[in-house]
Structures are given as structure tokens and as C-alpha cells.
mmCIF file of C-alpha atoms in Angstrom:
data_model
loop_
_atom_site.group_PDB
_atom_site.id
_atom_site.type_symbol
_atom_site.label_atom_id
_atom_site.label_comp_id
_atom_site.label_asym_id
_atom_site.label_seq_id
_atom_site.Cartn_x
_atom_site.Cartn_y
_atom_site.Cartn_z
ATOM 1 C CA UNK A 1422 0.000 0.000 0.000
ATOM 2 C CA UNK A 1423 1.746 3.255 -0.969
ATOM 3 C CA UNK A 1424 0.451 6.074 1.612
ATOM 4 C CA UNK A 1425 0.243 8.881 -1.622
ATOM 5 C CA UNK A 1426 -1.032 8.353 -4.878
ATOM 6 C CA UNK A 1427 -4.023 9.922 -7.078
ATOM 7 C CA UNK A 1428 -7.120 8.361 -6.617
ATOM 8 C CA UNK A 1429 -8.138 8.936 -9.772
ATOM 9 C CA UNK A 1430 -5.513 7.163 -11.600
ATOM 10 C CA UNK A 1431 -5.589 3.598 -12.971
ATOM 11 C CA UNK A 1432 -9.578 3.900 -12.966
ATOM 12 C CA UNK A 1433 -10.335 0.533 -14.977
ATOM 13 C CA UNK A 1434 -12.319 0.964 -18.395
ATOM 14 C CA UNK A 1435 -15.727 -1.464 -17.766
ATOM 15 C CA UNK A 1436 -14.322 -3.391 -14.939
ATOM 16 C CA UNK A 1437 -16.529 -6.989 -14.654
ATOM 17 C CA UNK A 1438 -16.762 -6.839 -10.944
ATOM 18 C CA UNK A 1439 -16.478 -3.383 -8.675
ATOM 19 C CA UNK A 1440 -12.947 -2.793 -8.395
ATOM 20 C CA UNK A 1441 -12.015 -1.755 -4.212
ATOM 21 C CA UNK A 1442 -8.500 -0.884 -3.722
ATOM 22 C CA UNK A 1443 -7.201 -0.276 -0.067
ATOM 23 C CA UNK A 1444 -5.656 3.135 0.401
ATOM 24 C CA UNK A 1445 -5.043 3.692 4.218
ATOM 25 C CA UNK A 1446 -5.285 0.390 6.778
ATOM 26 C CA UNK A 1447 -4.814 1.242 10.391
ATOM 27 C CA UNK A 1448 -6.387 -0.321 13.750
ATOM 28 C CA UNK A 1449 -10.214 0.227 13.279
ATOM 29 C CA UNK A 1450 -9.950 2.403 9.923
ATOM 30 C CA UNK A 1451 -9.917 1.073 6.569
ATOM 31 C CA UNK A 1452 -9.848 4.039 3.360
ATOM 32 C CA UNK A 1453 -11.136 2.734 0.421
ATOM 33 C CA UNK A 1454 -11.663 3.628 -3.012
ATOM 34 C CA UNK A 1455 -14.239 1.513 -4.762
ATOM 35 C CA UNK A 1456 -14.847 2.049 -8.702
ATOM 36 C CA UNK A 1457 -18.462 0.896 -9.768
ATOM 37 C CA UNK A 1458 -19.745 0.653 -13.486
ATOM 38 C CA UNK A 1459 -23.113 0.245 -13.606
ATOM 39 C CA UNK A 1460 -22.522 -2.537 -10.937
ATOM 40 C CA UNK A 1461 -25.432 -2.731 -8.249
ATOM 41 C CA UNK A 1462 -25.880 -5.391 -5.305
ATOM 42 C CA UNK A 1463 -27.604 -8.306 -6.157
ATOM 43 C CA UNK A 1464 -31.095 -8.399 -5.777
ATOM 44 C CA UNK A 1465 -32.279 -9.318 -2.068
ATOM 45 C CA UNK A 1466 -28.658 -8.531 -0.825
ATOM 46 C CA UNK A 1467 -28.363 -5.980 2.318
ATOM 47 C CA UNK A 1468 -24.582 -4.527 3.736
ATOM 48 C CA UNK A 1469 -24.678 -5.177 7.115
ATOM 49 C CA UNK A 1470 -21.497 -4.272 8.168
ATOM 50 C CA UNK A 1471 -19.652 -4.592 11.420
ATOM 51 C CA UNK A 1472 -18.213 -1.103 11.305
ATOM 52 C CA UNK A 1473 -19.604 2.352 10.995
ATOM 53 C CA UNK A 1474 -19.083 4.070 7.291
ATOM 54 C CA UNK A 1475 -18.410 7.165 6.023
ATOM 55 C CA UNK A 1476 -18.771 7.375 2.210
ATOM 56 C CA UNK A 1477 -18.827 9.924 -0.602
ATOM 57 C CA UNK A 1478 -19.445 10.136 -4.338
ATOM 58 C CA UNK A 1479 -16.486 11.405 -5.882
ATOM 59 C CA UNK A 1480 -17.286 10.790 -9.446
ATOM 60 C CA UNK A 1481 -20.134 9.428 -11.197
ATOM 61 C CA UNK A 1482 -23.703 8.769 -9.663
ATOM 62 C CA UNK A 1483 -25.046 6.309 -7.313
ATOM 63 C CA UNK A 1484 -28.517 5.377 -5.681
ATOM 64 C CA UNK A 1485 -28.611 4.130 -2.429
ATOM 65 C CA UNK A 1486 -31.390 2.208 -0.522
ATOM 66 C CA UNK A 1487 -31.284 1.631 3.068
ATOM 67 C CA UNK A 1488 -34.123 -1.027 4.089
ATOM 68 C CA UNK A 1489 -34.963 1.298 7.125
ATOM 69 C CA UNK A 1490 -35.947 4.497 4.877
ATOM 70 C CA UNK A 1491 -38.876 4.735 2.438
ATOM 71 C CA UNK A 1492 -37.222 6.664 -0.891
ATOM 72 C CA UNK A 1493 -33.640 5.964 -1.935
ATOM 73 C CA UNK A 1494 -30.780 8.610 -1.474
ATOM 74 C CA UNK A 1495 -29.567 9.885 -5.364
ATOM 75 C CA UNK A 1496 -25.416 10.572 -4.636
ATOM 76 C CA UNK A 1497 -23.570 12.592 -6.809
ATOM 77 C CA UNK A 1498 -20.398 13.931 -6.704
ATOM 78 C CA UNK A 1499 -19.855 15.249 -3.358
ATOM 79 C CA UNK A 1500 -22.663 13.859 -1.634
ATOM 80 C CA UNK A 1501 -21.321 11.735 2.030
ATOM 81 C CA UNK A 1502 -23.458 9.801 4.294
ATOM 82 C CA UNK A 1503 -22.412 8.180 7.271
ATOM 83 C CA UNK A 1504 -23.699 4.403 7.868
ATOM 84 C CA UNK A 1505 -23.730 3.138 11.050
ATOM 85 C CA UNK A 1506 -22.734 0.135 11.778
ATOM 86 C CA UNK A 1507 -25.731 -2.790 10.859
ATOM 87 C CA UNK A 1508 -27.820 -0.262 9.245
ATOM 88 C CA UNK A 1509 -28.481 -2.548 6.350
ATOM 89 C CA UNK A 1510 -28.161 -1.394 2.906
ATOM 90 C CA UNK A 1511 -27.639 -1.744 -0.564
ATOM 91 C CA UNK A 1512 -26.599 0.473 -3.896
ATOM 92 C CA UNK A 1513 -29.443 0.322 -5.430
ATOM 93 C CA UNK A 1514 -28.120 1.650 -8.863
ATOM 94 C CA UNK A 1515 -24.423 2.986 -10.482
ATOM 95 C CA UNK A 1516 -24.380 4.651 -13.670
ATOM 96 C CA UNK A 1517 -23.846 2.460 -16.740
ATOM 97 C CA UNK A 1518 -22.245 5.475 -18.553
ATOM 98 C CA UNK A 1519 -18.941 6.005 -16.794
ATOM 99 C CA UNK A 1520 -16.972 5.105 -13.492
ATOM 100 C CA UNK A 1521 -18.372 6.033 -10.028
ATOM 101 C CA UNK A 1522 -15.674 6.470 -7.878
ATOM 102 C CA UNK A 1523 -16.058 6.076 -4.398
ATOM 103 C CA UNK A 1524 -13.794 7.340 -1.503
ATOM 104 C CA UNK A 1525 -14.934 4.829 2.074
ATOM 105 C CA UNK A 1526 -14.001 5.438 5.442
ATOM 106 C CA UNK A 1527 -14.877 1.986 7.583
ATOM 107 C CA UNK A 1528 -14.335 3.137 11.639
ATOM 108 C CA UNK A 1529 -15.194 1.511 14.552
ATOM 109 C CA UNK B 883 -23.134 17.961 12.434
ATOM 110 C CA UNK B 884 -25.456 16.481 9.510
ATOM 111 C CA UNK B 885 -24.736 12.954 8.783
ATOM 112 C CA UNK B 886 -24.775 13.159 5.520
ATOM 113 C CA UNK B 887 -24.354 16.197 2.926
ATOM 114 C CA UNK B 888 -22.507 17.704 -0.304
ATOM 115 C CA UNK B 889 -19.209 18.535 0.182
ATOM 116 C CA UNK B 890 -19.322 21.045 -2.821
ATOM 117 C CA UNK B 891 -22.334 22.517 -1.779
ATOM 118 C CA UNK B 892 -21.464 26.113 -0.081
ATOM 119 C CA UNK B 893 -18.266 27.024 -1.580
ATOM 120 C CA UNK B 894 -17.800 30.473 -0.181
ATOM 121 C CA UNK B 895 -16.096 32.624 -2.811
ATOM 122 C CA UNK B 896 -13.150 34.561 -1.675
ATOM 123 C CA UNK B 897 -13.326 33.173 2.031
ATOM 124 C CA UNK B 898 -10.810 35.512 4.180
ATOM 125 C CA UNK B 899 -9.444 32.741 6.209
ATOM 126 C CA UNK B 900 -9.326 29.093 5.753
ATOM 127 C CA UNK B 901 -13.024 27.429 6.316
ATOM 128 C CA UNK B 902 -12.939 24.241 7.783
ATOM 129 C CA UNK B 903 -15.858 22.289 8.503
ATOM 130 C CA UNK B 904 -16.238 18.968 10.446
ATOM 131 C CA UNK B 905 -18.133 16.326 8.517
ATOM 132 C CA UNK B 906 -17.972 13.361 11.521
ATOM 133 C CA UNK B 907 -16.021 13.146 14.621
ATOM 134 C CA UNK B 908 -15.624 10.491 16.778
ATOM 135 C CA UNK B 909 -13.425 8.855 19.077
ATOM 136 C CA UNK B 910 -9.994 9.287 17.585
ATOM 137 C CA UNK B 911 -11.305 9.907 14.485
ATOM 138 C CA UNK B 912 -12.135 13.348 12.465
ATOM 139 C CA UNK B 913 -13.127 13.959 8.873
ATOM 140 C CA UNK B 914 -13.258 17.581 7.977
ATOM 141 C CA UNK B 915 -13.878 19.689 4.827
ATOM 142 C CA UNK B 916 -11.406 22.805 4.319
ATOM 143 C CA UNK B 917 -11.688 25.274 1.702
ATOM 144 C CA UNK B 918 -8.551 27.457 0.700
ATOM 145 C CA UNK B 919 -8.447 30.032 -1.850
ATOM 146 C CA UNK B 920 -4.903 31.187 -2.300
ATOM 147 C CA UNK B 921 -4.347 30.491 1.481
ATOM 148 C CA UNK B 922 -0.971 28.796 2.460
ATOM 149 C CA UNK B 923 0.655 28.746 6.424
ATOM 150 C CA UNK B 924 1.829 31.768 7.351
ATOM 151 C CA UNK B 925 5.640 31.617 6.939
ATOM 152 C CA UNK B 926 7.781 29.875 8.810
ATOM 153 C CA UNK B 927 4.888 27.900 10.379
ATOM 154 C CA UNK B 928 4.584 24.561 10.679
ATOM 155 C CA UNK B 929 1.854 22.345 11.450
ATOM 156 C CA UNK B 930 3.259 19.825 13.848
ATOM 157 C CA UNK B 931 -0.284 17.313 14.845
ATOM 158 C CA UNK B 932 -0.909 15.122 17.356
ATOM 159 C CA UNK B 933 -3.222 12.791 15.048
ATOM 160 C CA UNK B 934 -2.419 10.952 11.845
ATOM 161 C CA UNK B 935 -3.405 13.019 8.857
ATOM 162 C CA UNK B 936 -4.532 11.163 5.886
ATOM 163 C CA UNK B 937 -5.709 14.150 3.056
ATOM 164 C CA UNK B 938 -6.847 14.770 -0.040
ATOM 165 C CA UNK B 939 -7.689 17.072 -2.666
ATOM 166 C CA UNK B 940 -10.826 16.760 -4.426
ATOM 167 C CA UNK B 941 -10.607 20.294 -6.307
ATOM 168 C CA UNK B 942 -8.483 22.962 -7.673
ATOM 169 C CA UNK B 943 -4.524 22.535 -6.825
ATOM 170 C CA UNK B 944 -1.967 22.977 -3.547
ATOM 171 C CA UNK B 945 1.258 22.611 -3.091
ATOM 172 C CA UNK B 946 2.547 20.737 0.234
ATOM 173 C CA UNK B 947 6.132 21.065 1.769
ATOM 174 C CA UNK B 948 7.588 18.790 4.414
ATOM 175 C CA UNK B 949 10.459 19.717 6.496
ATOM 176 C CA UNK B 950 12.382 16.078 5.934
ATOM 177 C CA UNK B 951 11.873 16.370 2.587
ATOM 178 C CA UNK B 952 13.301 18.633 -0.602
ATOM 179 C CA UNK B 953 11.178 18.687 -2.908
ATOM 180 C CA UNK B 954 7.583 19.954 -2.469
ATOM 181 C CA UNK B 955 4.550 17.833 -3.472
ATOM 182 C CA UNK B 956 1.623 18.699 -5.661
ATOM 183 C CA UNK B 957 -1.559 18.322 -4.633
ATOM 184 C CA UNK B 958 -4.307 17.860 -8.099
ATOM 185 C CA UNK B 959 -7.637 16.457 -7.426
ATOM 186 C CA UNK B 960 -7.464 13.154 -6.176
ATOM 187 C CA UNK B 961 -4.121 13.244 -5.037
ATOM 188 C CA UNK B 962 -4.398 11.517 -1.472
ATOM 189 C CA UNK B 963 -1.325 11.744 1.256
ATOM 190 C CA UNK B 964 -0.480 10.274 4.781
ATOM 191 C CA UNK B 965 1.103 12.615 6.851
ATOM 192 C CA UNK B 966 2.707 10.626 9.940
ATOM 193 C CA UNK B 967 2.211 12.423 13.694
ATOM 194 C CA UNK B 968 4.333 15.360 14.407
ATOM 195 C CA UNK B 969 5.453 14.984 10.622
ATOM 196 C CA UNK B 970 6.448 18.208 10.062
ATOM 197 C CA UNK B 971 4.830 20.011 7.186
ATOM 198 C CA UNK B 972 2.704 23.427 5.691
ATOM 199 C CA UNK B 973 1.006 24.537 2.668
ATOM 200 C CA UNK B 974 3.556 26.510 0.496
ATOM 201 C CA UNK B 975 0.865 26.952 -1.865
ATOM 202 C CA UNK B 976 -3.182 27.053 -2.866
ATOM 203 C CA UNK B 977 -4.266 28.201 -6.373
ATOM 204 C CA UNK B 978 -5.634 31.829 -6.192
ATOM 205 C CA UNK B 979 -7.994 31.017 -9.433
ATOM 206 C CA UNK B 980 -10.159 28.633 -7.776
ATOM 207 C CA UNK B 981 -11.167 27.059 -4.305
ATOM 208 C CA UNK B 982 -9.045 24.436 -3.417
ATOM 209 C CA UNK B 983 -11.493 21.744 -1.404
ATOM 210 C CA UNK B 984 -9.278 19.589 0.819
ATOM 211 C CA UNK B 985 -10.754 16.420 2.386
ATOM 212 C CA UNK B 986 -9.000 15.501 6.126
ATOM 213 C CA UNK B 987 -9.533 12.507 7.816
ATOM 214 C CA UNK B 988 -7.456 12.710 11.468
ATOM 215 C CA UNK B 989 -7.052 9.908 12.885
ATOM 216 C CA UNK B 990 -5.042 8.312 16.243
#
């Protein structure tokens, strides 16, 4: 793991599965950047994740669905949400025309 | 502090000081938002942190200098750096055209 870099190099062209690449690993903390292309969960499949997690939208778009919340939660670029930990969710949708880089900060 | 958010949403123009802006804290752990707009440390300062400093820059440009090292480092968007505990460093530089948004995750 090199500790600098540009996230937005090396961004895969129509990757088959989402691409996650570890950028910081400490003690309770995990950065990662995760490239989705039109990738989505599989249907019936919920995160429920041991740690808490921040996430943004750095490129592309994203729809999120949390199965505690009514209407889904569009991301664009710049949009964050923290998840806490075993709030069970799913991305919904990622857009099929280019990359949709994420940036994920998994605390405890 | 909103859980969730756009990060490029209220860009002040011309701020006269740095803004930073806390997006989650927690125990040993602190992601904030800072906007500079031809900001850099005043000189001969030297930021000198208790926490682990893991930053990025998701728009317009910087320039970073550490005291162990020569040459400076530029900061485009999506370059991403670990700064070490009491590693000595400053901004030499922040584009005057354009707000630079950093993104700072502190962590112990």
C-alpha cells in the first residue's frame, strides 16, 4: 500500500466486478476507493457491516437504498453519508455510462 | 453535524481565512472539509499534529512542503497523502484562481 497516490488514476475501463482498492489500513480504519460501473448489489442482498461508514461520491452517480428508509438517497459527486454500523443497505443503482468512484471510510 | 451532505455545496467565494468544517467526529477519528483560496501557512509555520493526517484534494490545486523532505509535493484532485504524527509540514501553496477543497480525515 503506498500512503500517496491519485485516486483517480488507474480507474479501470468497464471493470466486470467493482474494483475496491485499499488506500489507508490502520487499527479500526480502513480508506477505500471503490470504482463501480453500472454494478449494483444483487437483488435481495443488504450490507450489514460490522463497522460504521463514512462514504462519498467522488465521481459518477449512485442510488442508495437503506431497508430502514422509504425513498432511496440519489449521490452525486460530493454527496457523504455516514452508515452506522448494521444499518443494512444496498446500492441500489451505479451509472452504466462512466466510473463512479467512491472514496470509504470503515471506523469503529 | 449532519450525517450526511454535499461537500461542494457552499463554496464560499473569496473566504478571508481558511473554512474548515467537520463532517464526523468520533473517538480518535475526524473527517473535515477545508476550503482554501490562495491560502498557504503563514511563513515559517509549521503544522506539527498530534493525530495521523490522511488528506486529499478533491478540487483545484496545492502545493505541500515537508520539512524532511526537498522537494515539495503537488496536490491535483485526487491526489491523497499520509502525513505521519508530528510529521512536520505546511502549505507553500493554494491556487488563487479557484477554491481548493481539501478532504481531512485525522485519525489516532
Amino acid at each position: 500500500m503506498k500512503i500517496c497516490g491519485n485516486l483517480f488514476a488507474d480507474i479501470p475501463a468497464n471493470p466486470p466486478d467493482e474494483l475496491v482498492s485499499a488506500l489507508l489500513e490502520r487499527p479500526g480504519l480502513r480508506i477505500e476507493r471503490i470504482v463501480s460501473h453500472g454494478h449494483a448489489s444483487p437483488p435481495g442482498f443488504w450490507y450489514d457491516q460490522e463497522q460504521h461508514e463514512w462514504v462519498m461520491v467522488l465521481r459518477g452517480a449512485a442510488r442508495l437504498r437503506f431497508q430502514d428508509q422509504e425513498s432511496d438517497i440519489d449521490m452525486v459527486p460530493g454527496e457523504f453519508i455516514e452508515i452506522s454500523a448494521h444499518r443494512r443497505h444496498r446500492v441500489e443503482w451505479t451509472s452504466p455510462d462512466e466510473p463512479t468512484i467512491w472514496l470509504a471510510v470503515f471506523h469503529d
